[in-house]
Structure formats: structure tokens, C-alpha cells
Coordinates of C-alpha atoms in Angstrom, one line a residue:
M1 CA -14.0 199.8 66.2
P2 CA -11.6 198.2 67.5
L3 CA -11.6 195.1 69.8
D4 CA -12.0 195.7 73.1
S5 CA -8.8 194.6 74.7
G6 CA -9.9 191.7 77.1
F7 CA -11.9 190.2 74.1
R8 CA -7.4 190.8 72.3
E9 CA -6.0 189.4 74.6
Q10 CA -9.1 186.0 75.6
T11 CA -7.8 185.5 72.2
V12 CA -4.6 186.0 72.1
I13 CA -4.4 183.3 74.9
M14 CA -6.8 181.2 72.4
I15 CA -4.0 180.9 69.8
E16 CA -1.3 180.5 71.9
K17 CA -2.4 177.9 73.8
A18 CA -3.4 176.5 70.2
I19 CA -0.5 176.9 68.7
E20 CA 1.2 175.2 71.9
V21 CA -1.2 171.8 71.4
Y22 CA -0.7 171.3 67.7
G23 CA 2.6 171.8 68.0
A24 CA 2.5 168.9 70.3
A25 CA 0.1 166.9 68.5
R26 CA 0.9 164.2 65.9
V27 CA -1.1 164.2 62.6
S28 CA -4.0 161.5 61.4
P29 CA -1.5 159.1 58.8
G30 CA -3.0 159.6 55.7
M31 CA -4.3 162.4 55.7
S32 CA -3.6 163.6 52.7
K33 CA -5.3 160.8 51.1
I34 CA -8.7 161.3 52.2
W35 CA -8.6 165.3 51.7
G36 CA -7.0 165.0 48.1
S37 CA -3.7 167.1 48.8
K38 CA -1.2 167.4 47.7
N39 CA 0.7 169.4 50.3
E40 CA 0.1 168.2 53.6
A41 CA 1.6 170.6 55.2
D42 CA 0.1 173.3 53.0
F43 CA -3.2 171.0 53.7
L44 CA -2.2 171.2 57.7
C45 CA -2.0 175.1 58.3
G46 CA -5.1 175.6 56.5
F47 CA -6.8 173.6 58.2
F48 CA -5.6 175.3 61.7
V49 CA -5.7 179.0 60.5
G50 CA -9.4 178.8 59.8
Q51 CA -9.9 176.2 63.0
M52 CA -8.2 179.8 64.9
T53 CA -10.1 181.9 62.7
G54 CA -13.4 179.9 63.9
S55 CA -13.2 180.1 66.8
A56 CA -12.6 183.0 67.3
L57 CA -15.7 184.4 66.0
A58 CA -17.6 182.3 67.7
A59 CA -15.6 183.9 70.8
F60 CA -17.2 187.2 69.9
Q61 CA -20.0 185.9 69.1
G62 CA -20.9 184.6 72.4
V63 CA -19.0 187.4 74.4
H64 CA -20.5 190.5 71.9
G65 CA -24.7 189.4 71.2
R66 CA -23.7 189.8 67.2
E67 CA -22.4 188.7 64.1
P68 CA -18.9 190.0 63.4
S69 CA -18.3 193.9 61.5
A70 CA -16.0 193.2 58.9
E71 CA -14.0 195.4 60.7
D72 CA -14.0 192.9 63.7
H73 CA -13.5 190.0 61.6
L74 CA -10.2 191.9 59.5
E75 CA -8.5 192.4 63.1
I76 CA -9.1 188.8 64.3
V77 CA -7.7 187.6 61.0
K78 CA -4.9 189.9 61.1
M79 CA -4.4 188.9 65.5
I80 CA -4.2 185.1 64.0
E81 CA -1.3 186.6 61.4
E82 CA 0.7 187.8 64.0
H83 CA 1.5 184.6 65.1
A84 CA 2.4 183.7 61.3
G85 CA 5.8 182.0 61.9
Q86 CA 5.4 180.4 65.1
I87 CA 2.4 178.4 63.1
R88 CA 4.4 178.2 59.8
G89 CA 7.4 176.2 62.2
I90 CA 4.7 173.9 63.1
F91 CA 4.0 172.3 60.0
D92 CA 7.1 173.0 58.9
R93 CA 7.6 169.5 59.9
F94 CA 5.7 167.7 57.2
R95 CA 7.4 169.7 54.6

């Protein structure tokens, strides 16, 4: 069953606000050393996408009172992927 339009709209707003905040934020010095990552930009991008996915899944649980189905989860991931260009742009400065 497709996600309802109200949830989709709120999730897109959350994603877009997070992109705005992350775009202006600074990163902790030495993050690569702390986490042992070889590519800081890729690590940060994955971290951001993971946060967005987790936030959207938690919001889904709060709104619907149940765990998202595999289909719901995939639809949420696709909503985040629709912003891939903007998200990659944030982390290009670390390349």
C-alpha cells in the first residue's frame, strides 16, 4: 500500500530541512580518524542518509502505530533517493 500523501509531504519537508541544516553545518575535526574511515565524504553522506532513513521510519511508526512493511521501507528510501543530487552536493566539499 502506498504511503499516504500527508506522511509523504511531512517526510519530504523533513528531508529538505535536514539538507538545509547539514549544508550549513561544520563537521567535527578528525571524524575520519575517530571512525577509521578512509573517505570522509562517503562516510558523512552514508551517515546522513542513515539518519534520514531512521528518522523517517521512526516517524512512520509514530504516525501509523506499527512497523513499516518492506514496501513502506522501500518507498521511504526512494523518497530520500529523490534528493540524492542535493545530498551528494553537501558532501562534495569533503572530496
